[in-house]
XYZ file of C-alpha atoms in Angstrom:
494
model
C 0.000 0.000 0.000
C 1.377 3.427 -0.957
C 1.345 6.447 1.344
C -1.066 8.153 -1.061
C -3.540 5.290 -0.647
C -3.176 5.509 3.121
C -4.040 9.199 3.001
C -7.059 8.447 0.810
C -8.225 5.798 3.279
C -7.813 8.298 6.114
C -9.764 10.959 4.218
C -12.556 8.492 3.343
C -12.842 7.268 6.944
C -12.914 10.839 8.211
C -15.657 11.748 5.731
C -17.763 8.686 6.614
C -17.248 9.247 10.340
C -18.211 12.930 10.078
C -21.301 12.126 8.009
C -22.498 9.515 10.520
C -22.010 11.859 13.451
C -23.817 14.699 11.666
C -26.770 12.551 10.558
C -27.188 10.541 13.737
C -26.213 13.379 16.066
C -29.438 15.309 15.369
C -31.039 13.217 18.109
C -29.665 12.409 21.509
C -30.962 10.366 24.421
C -29.707 10.867 27.952
C -29.779 7.675 30.009
C -29.861 8.140 33.783
C -29.670 5.130 36.074
C -30.367 5.070 39.796
C -26.636 5.415 40.354
C -26.867 8.896 38.801
C -29.950 9.992 40.744
C -30.442 10.951 44.376
C -33.433 8.647 44.996
C -34.711 5.437 43.398
C -36.762 5.931 40.250
C -40.516 5.932 40.721
C -42.547 3.255 39.017
C -44.425 5.790 36.902
C -42.712 8.384 34.669
C -45.693 10.637 35.245
C -44.327 11.615 38.649
C -41.033 12.704 37.089
C -40.495 16.261 35.883
C -37.812 17.006 33.288
C -37.446 20.756 32.932
C -35.319 23.027 30.748
C -33.903 26.022 32.600
C -33.923 29.281 30.654
C -36.279 31.014 28.262
C -34.427 30.419 24.992
C -33.196 26.788 24.917
C -30.907 25.456 22.184
C -32.541 22.010 22.274
C -35.994 20.667 23.041
C -37.154 17.592 24.925
C -38.808 15.110 22.595
C -40.005 12.860 25.400
C -38.895 10.750 28.321
C -39.707 7.362 29.815
C -38.592 4.893 32.450
C -37.337 1.698 30.864
C -35.249 -1.193 32.205
C -34.514 0.668 35.416
C -33.282 3.852 33.704
C -34.745 7.231 32.836
C -34.435 7.925 29.092
C -34.746 11.569 27.955
C -34.750 12.421 24.246
C -33.582 15.718 22.696
C -33.572 17.411 19.292
C -31.754 20.642 18.258
C -33.305 24.111 17.969
C -30.304 26.368 17.526
C -26.627 26.521 18.329
C -25.976 26.912 22.025
C -26.341 25.321 25.464
C -29.378 23.907 27.224
C -29.423 23.289 30.973
C -31.780 20.538 32.064
C -32.965 19.358 35.493
C -34.679 16.163 36.649
C -37.057 16.499 39.587
C -39.223 14.144 41.626
C -39.843 13.338 45.256
C -39.895 17.047 46.026
C -36.212 17.673 45.212
C -33.633 18.019 42.461
C -32.397 14.603 41.324
C -29.940 15.467 38.553
C -28.705 18.476 36.542
C -26.959 18.266 33.179
C -26.314 20.233 30.001
C -26.954 19.527 26.321
C -24.807 21.409 23.788
C -26.040 22.023 20.245
C -23.191 22.336 17.765
C -23.011 24.403 14.540
C -24.417 21.539 12.421
C -27.142 20.642 14.875
C -25.155 17.841 16.516
C -26.155 17.339 20.125
C -23.466 16.515 22.666
C -23.662 15.789 26.357
C -22.252 18.336 28.823
C -19.519 19.809 26.551
C -18.975 20.472 22.824
C -16.555 17.501 22.849
C -18.815 15.185 24.840
C -20.849 12.116 23.959
C -23.178 12.227 20.942
C -25.298 9.777 18.994
C -23.196 7.991 16.400
C -19.853 9.088 17.832
C -18.860 5.423 18.200
C -17.799 5.915 14.585
C -14.810 7.925 15.899
C -12.953 5.066 17.669
C -14.055 2.569 15.000
C -12.710 4.805 12.220
C -9.554 5.412 14.249
C -8.965 1.673 14.619
C -9.514 1.064 10.903
C -7.088 3.844 10.007
C -4.504 2.607 12.522
C -4.801 -0.903 11.078
C -4.297 0.507 7.574
C -1.282 2.484 8.827
C 0.104 -0.652 10.488
C -0.309 -2.617 7.245
C 1.393 0.203 5.320
C 4.323 0.413 7.743
C 4.868 -3.355 7.823
C 4.836 -3.513 4.018
C 7.186 -0.552 3.744
C 9.538 -2.069 6.325
C 9.699 -5.406 4.475
C 10.507 -3.639 1.202
C 13.200 -1.457 2.739
C 14.844 -4.411 4.508
C 15.079 -6.179 1.156
C 16.762 -3.081 -0.274
C 19.085 -2.494 2.678
C 19.342 -3.694 6.248
C 21.201 -0.523 7.167
C 18.673 2.294 7.063
C 17.650 4.296 10.084
C 14.119 4.501 8.720
C 13.918 0.767 9.487
C 14.559 1.506 13.163
C 12.026 4.333 13.305
C 9.461 2.314 11.378
C 9.894 -0.680 13.704
C 9.374 1.557 16.725
C 6.258 2.998 15.094
C 4.907 -0.497 14.401
C 5.380 -1.464 18.046
C 3.556 1.673 19.212
C 0.768 1.282 16.630
C 0.053 -2.248 17.873
C -0.241 -0.976 21.437
C -2.295 2.068 20.394
C -4.748 -0.100 18.438
C -5.370 -2.237 21.525
C -5.969 0.786 23.744
C -8.196 2.461 21.156
C -10.277 -0.719 20.922
C -11.227 -0.228 24.565
C -12.972 3.014 23.638
C -15.566 1.070 21.659
C -17.045 0.054 25.015
C -18.540 3.073 26.774
C -17.161 5.759 24.466
C -17.831 9.277 25.800
C -16.892 11.606 22.962
C -13.808 13.310 21.564
C -12.678 14.346 25.036
C -12.490 10.620 25.799
C -10.172 10.149 22.796
C -7.950 12.975 24.048
C -7.741 11.422 27.515
C -7.029 7.966 26.083
C -4.227 9.307 23.888
C -2.514 10.963 26.853
C -2.890 7.886 29.053
C -1.653 5.552 26.287
C 1.731 7.260 26.273
C 2.126 6.768 30.012
C 0.800 3.209 29.974
C 3.244 2.194 27.224
C 6.215 3.524 29.172
C 4.980 1.777 32.335
C 4.641 -1.558 30.524
C 8.211 -1.262 29.239
C 9.453 -0.183 32.696
C 10.335 -3.739 33.898
C 12.470 -4.257 30.783
C 14.154 -0.878 31.319
C 14.797 -1.811 34.961
C 16.349 -5.142 33.983
C 18.394 -3.352 31.301
C 19.735 -0.869 33.834
C 20.780 -3.719 36.160
C 22.510 -5.665 33.378
C 24.275 -2.562 32.115
C 25.317 -1.615 35.647
C 26.845 -5.049 36.194
C 28.636 -4.998 32.846
C 29.837 -1.436 33.533
C 31.358 -2.506 36.834
C 33.131 -5.361 35.063
C 34.260 -3.021 32.301
C 35.611 -0.408 34.723
C 37.539 -3.051 36.670
C 39.310 -4.059 33.465
C 39.585 -0.761 31.580
C 39.281 1.950 34.232
C 36.623 4.490 35.116
C 35.310 6.891 32.518
C 32.016 8.581 31.709
C 31.811 6.567 28.484
C 31.800 3.337 30.469
C 28.868 4.689 32.499
C 26.622 5.655 29.562
C 24.623 2.433 29.788
C 23.916 2.946 33.470
C 22.897 6.546 32.824
C 20.514 5.512 30.020
C 18.874 2.719 32.045
C 18.478 4.907 35.132
C 17.111 7.797 33.042
C 14.485 5.548 31.445
C 13.316 4.287 34.847
C 13.256 7.735 36.477
C 11.522 9.462 33.550
C 8.910 6.703 33.414
C 8.070 7.208 37.087
C 8.343 11.009 36.984
C 4.840 11.815 35.602
C 3.145 9.756 38.316
C 5.366 11.212 41.024
C 4.740 14.731 39.741
C 0.986 14.159 39.769
C 1.047 12.823 43.332
C 3.149 15.746 44.520
C 0.916 18.384 42.935
C -2.202 16.593 44.164
C -1.252 16.305 47.829
C 1.563 18.725 48.633
C 0.481 21.951 50.379
C 3.556 23.676 48.908
C 2.844 22.799 45.265
C 3.424 25.727 42.906
C 0.505 24.680 40.668
C -3.124 24.363 41.705
C -4.341 21.188 40.020
C -7.624 20.963 41.916
C -9.422 23.660 39.902
C -10.755 22.191 36.640
C -10.981 25.665 35.123
C -7.523 26.742 36.230
C -4.359 26.625 34.148
C -2.421 24.566 36.705
C -4.207 21.291 35.972
C -3.552 21.563 32.242
C 0.070 22.614 32.679
C 0.458 19.421 34.709
C -1.268 17.329 32.014
C 0.908 18.893 29.314
C 4.115 18.332 31.294
C 3.253 14.720 32.112
C 2.201 14.076 28.515
C 5.429 15.462 27.043
C 7.583 13.459 29.477
C 5.650 10.245 28.782
C 5.836 10.897 25.042
C 9.603 11.384 25.188
C 10.093 8.181 27.187
C 7.760 6.226 24.903
C 9.546 7.513 21.813
C 12.961 6.710 23.259
C 11.809 3.199 24.172
C 10.369 2.581 20.689
C 13.611 3.714 19.052
C 15.606 1.576 21.490
C 13.454 -1.460 20.632
C 14.003 -0.870 16.907
C 17.737 -0.358 17.411
C 18.075 -3.558 19.429
C 16.199 -5.554 16.779
C 18.257 -4.248 13.857
C 21.489 -4.126 15.842
C 21.179 -7.830 16.604
C 20.041 -8.631 13.060
C 23.006 -6.743 11.600
C 25.464 -8.355 14.038
C 24.252 -11.864 13.139
C 23.979 -11.237 9.398
C 26.241 -13.135 7.018
C 26.668 -11.334 3.669
C 25.971 -13.124 0.417
C 29.019 -14.917 -0.978
C 29.311 -12.752 -4.102
C 31.619 -10.016 -2.876
C 34.517 -8.450 -4.747
C 35.881 -6.357 -1.862
C 35.747 -6.452 1.932
C 36.567 -3.368 4.016
C 38.116 -3.931 7.438
C 37.325 -0.979 9.687
C 40.303 0.078 11.739
C 40.670 1.034 15.382
C 43.605 1.808 17.646
C 46.722 -0.371 17.331
C 49.369 -1.061 19.969
C 52.535 0.993 20.384
C 54.577 -1.788 18.763
C 52.317 -1.743 15.678
C 50.538 -5.015 16.406
C 46.772 -5.362 16.435
C 44.702 -5.132 19.562
C 42.389 -8.123 20.218
C 39.431 -6.036 18.991
C 41.074 -5.152 15.693
C 42.543 -8.626 15.231
C 39.037 -10.032 15.638
C 37.815 -7.800 12.787
C 40.654 -8.946 10.528
C 40.057 -12.602 11.423
C 36.354 -12.225 10.634
C 37.200 -10.815 7.204
C 39.593 -13.714 6.582
C 36.918 -16.157 7.677
C 34.378 -14.614 5.302
C 36.866 -14.756 2.416
C 37.512 -18.425 3.162
C 33.771 -19.219 3.317
C 33.150 -17.398 0.033
C 36.035 -19.229 -1.639
C 34.698 -22.585 -0.456
C 31.118 -21.800 -1.527
C 31.668 -20.083 -4.846
C 35.404 -20.238 -5.650
C 35.423 -16.436 -5.761
C 38.448 -14.494 -4.472
C 38.111 -11.147 -2.707
C 40.175 -7.976 -2.300
C 40.875 -6.799 1.262
C 40.666 -3.087 2.092
C 42.112 -2.459 5.562
C 40.983 1.053 6.452
C 42.413 3.419 9.064
C 44.836 6.298 9.341
C 47.525 7.032 11.920
C 46.591 8.461 15.299
C 48.828 10.757 17.318
C 49.968 7.884 19.545
C 50.282 5.253 16.798
C 53.580 4.302 15.078
C 52.011 4.033 11.596
C 48.539 3.867 9.986
C 46.130 1.229 11.244
C 45.569 0.050 7.667
C 49.246 -0.850 7.332
C 49.145 -2.839 10.595
C 46.088 -4.723 9.362
C 47.743 -5.285 5.985
C 50.793 -6.832 7.662
C 48.548 -9.126 9.662
C 46.721 -10.210 6.502
C 50.029 -10.897 4.745
C 51.186 -13.034 7.654
C 47.880 -14.917 7.359
C 48.718 -15.800 3.730
C 46.838 -13.128 1.781
C 48.768 -12.146 -1.387
C 50.078 -8.573 -1.416
C 48.190 -7.758 -4.623
C 44.947 -8.618 -2.828
C 45.514 -6.041 -0.073
C 44.568 -2.398 -0.789
C 45.298 -0.267 2.309
C 43.333 2.957 2.874
C 45.490 5.045 5.224
C 43.749 8.454 5.469
C 40.576 7.841 7.477
C 40.078 8.894 11.088
C 36.524 7.711 11.767
C 33.824 5.376 10.434
C 32.504 7.896 7.931
C 35.941 8.412 6.418
C 36.554 4.634 6.502
C 33.578 4.179 4.201
C 34.086 7.299 2.105
C 37.787 6.811 1.324
C 37.407 3.055 0.896
C 34.574 3.652 -1.576
C 36.829 6.018 -3.562
C 39.627 3.460 -3.553
C 37.250 0.723 -4.747
C 36.034 2.895 -7.630
C 39.612 3.671 -8.638
C 40.751 0.035 -8.419
C 37.713 -1.407 -10.189
C 37.710 1.211 -12.909
C 34.227 2.324 -11.912
C 32.652 -1.060 -12.593
C 29.723 -2.245 -10.506
C 31.102 -4.373 -7.688
C 29.831 -6.093 -4.531
C 31.227 -4.908 -1.195
C 31.261 -6.236 2.359
C 32.787 -4.783 5.506
C 34.049 -6.302 8.730
C 33.761 -4.650 12.119
C 32.899 -5.563 15.695
C 29.365 -6.936 16.156
C 27.992 -3.978 18.133
C 29.263 -1.570 15.441
C 27.894 -3.297 12.334
C 24.555 -1.493 12.171
C 25.916 2.030 12.642
C 28.722 1.354 10.167
C 26.125 0.100 7.676
C 24.050 3.262 8.227
C 27.118 5.362 7.483
C 27.834 3.435 4.289
C 24.222 3.702 3.152
C 24.171 7.482 3.709
C 27.312 7.765 1.563
C 25.694 5.748 -1.224
C 27.906 2.711 -0.678
C 25.944 -0.518 -0.901
C 27.756 -2.851 1.470
C 26.862 -5.751 3.743
C 28.483 -6.061 7.134
C 29.789 -9.012 9.073
C 30.368 -8.762 12.803
C 33.269 -10.063 14.841
C 32.678 -11.159 18.444
C 33.711 -9.170 21.481
C 33.742 -9.767 25.209
C 30.311 -9.913 26.828
C 31.096 -7.383 29.529
C 32.041 -4.892 26.804
C 29.257 -5.639 24.320
C 26.320 -4.140 26.257
C 28.090 -0.873 27.059
C 29.438 -0.579 23.536
C 25.982 -1.175 22.091
C 24.520 1.574 24.294
C 27.231 3.948 23.074
C 26.381 3.015 19.497
C 22.685 3.639 20.200
C 23.385 7.086 21.631
C 25.802 7.961 18.818
C 23.225 6.961 16.213
C 20.501 8.959 17.978
C 22.747 12.023 17.923
C 23.633 11.563 14.249
C 19.923 11.389 13.376
C 18.903 14.156 15.788
C 17.051 16.255 13.199
C 14.726 13.362 12.342
C 14.069 12.723 16.015
C 13.471 16.405 16.699
C 10.879 16.562 13.905
C 8.993 13.510 15.192
C 9.094 14.686 18.808
C 7.870 18.147 17.772
C 4.939 16.614 15.850
C 4.059 14.403 18.827
C 4.255 17.417 21.152
C 1.761 19.270 18.943
C -0.638 16.310 19.220
C -0.281 16.372 23.018
C -0.985 20.111 23.088
C -4.136 19.540 20.999
C -5.292 16.742 23.332
C -4.758 18.895 26.442
C -6.477 21.843 24.736
C -9.521 19.660 23.991
C -9.714 18.663 27.651
C -9.426 22.312 28.708
C -12.055 23.548 26.248
C -14.422 20.765 27.266
C -14.494 22.351 30.719
C -14.503 26.089 29.985
C -16.820 26.221 26.950
């Protein structure tokens, strides 16, 4: 399904929903049970008085009756405006309520965004559209994965799919006892918080695992803020998830609270709702992106490229002072050698090795040369090793290696793989894809105590590199939260 078709489905559902509400909303029946009334209902409706207060009502009573233990009161529109209604019997006031007549004659209960006849079409239409959006996103994700495993849109789309599934389930609840658009606004705000609370146990377990691995890492490699990033992320997720609830409790019960949240017409309550909604949205978004990153990070780390490659890039990292490879870098070179051997056995096809990495300030010579020496010692012919000695980071690894491949191949279309540590495969693939280099990655193993912390660093680095996309999505979600809070506010003051 194309995005254009999805928009057409959304427009059609909106039109059908609006038409049903307009046509059916010209009549409205208020149902009052004994739970709503002060005294039990009399046996005869003749002893009940239903009276409109005011001389110029916006709606008229079409009749009322007692049926199945409830008082049913029918209304039809007269003009745009509000109509205050009272129910009286037994010598006292039993119930007071308001009927609002909208600009198209639609009658709603209590507020312009309240319950109306036929408004069940709103959650039903929402569910149908969300299902269509879910189908669209799943189809788009499958197509993009076939094109490339290394696209950040895959991560964002996976997070959206996870949230859509949860949102569809929560929206389905509205079909039972739906109370108008204000109910949709409340459900949207609560969904964000509920999602983050459901993921909280996983975030708590993550923070414990990362804390344990960080302690192990710091014992072996020393203390640094980088080695604590995983702990910071896990703790932040837990604290931010609990913050909205804690904030609500504080403002509700503390005598020193700076906001008055007890007045439904005051700004304090809605500032609280907006603050809690934005925090919950941020946590939910972060969790969805984290879920998508974990899924594709693991998939990329476990992926074995097709055995049709002409070149394999070996991404460099720091070498020792004597020019030998560190265990991390040696593992990358060994993985590339292993892939070349597997390809040779499967297809008989040889491969060119591109060790990539320049010389750091504390390194005796370029990393690419150190890798090249290691490959030569492993039996790779010199004419099969093409060192790239200028790069200083992953982006330059891919960029300069791509230029070298084009020069060596004479611009012919070739197949490329790259070898790096397992936690780094996905981000390296993203970098290659952004540069227009179609390459499949293969991951080398690393120590378990290091893997979790390194993966968290990769997650944060990728988030930062894609910050403009995230900012746009978060801004759009914030606008939706503002609209939902505004609907709740207007439902009280109008």
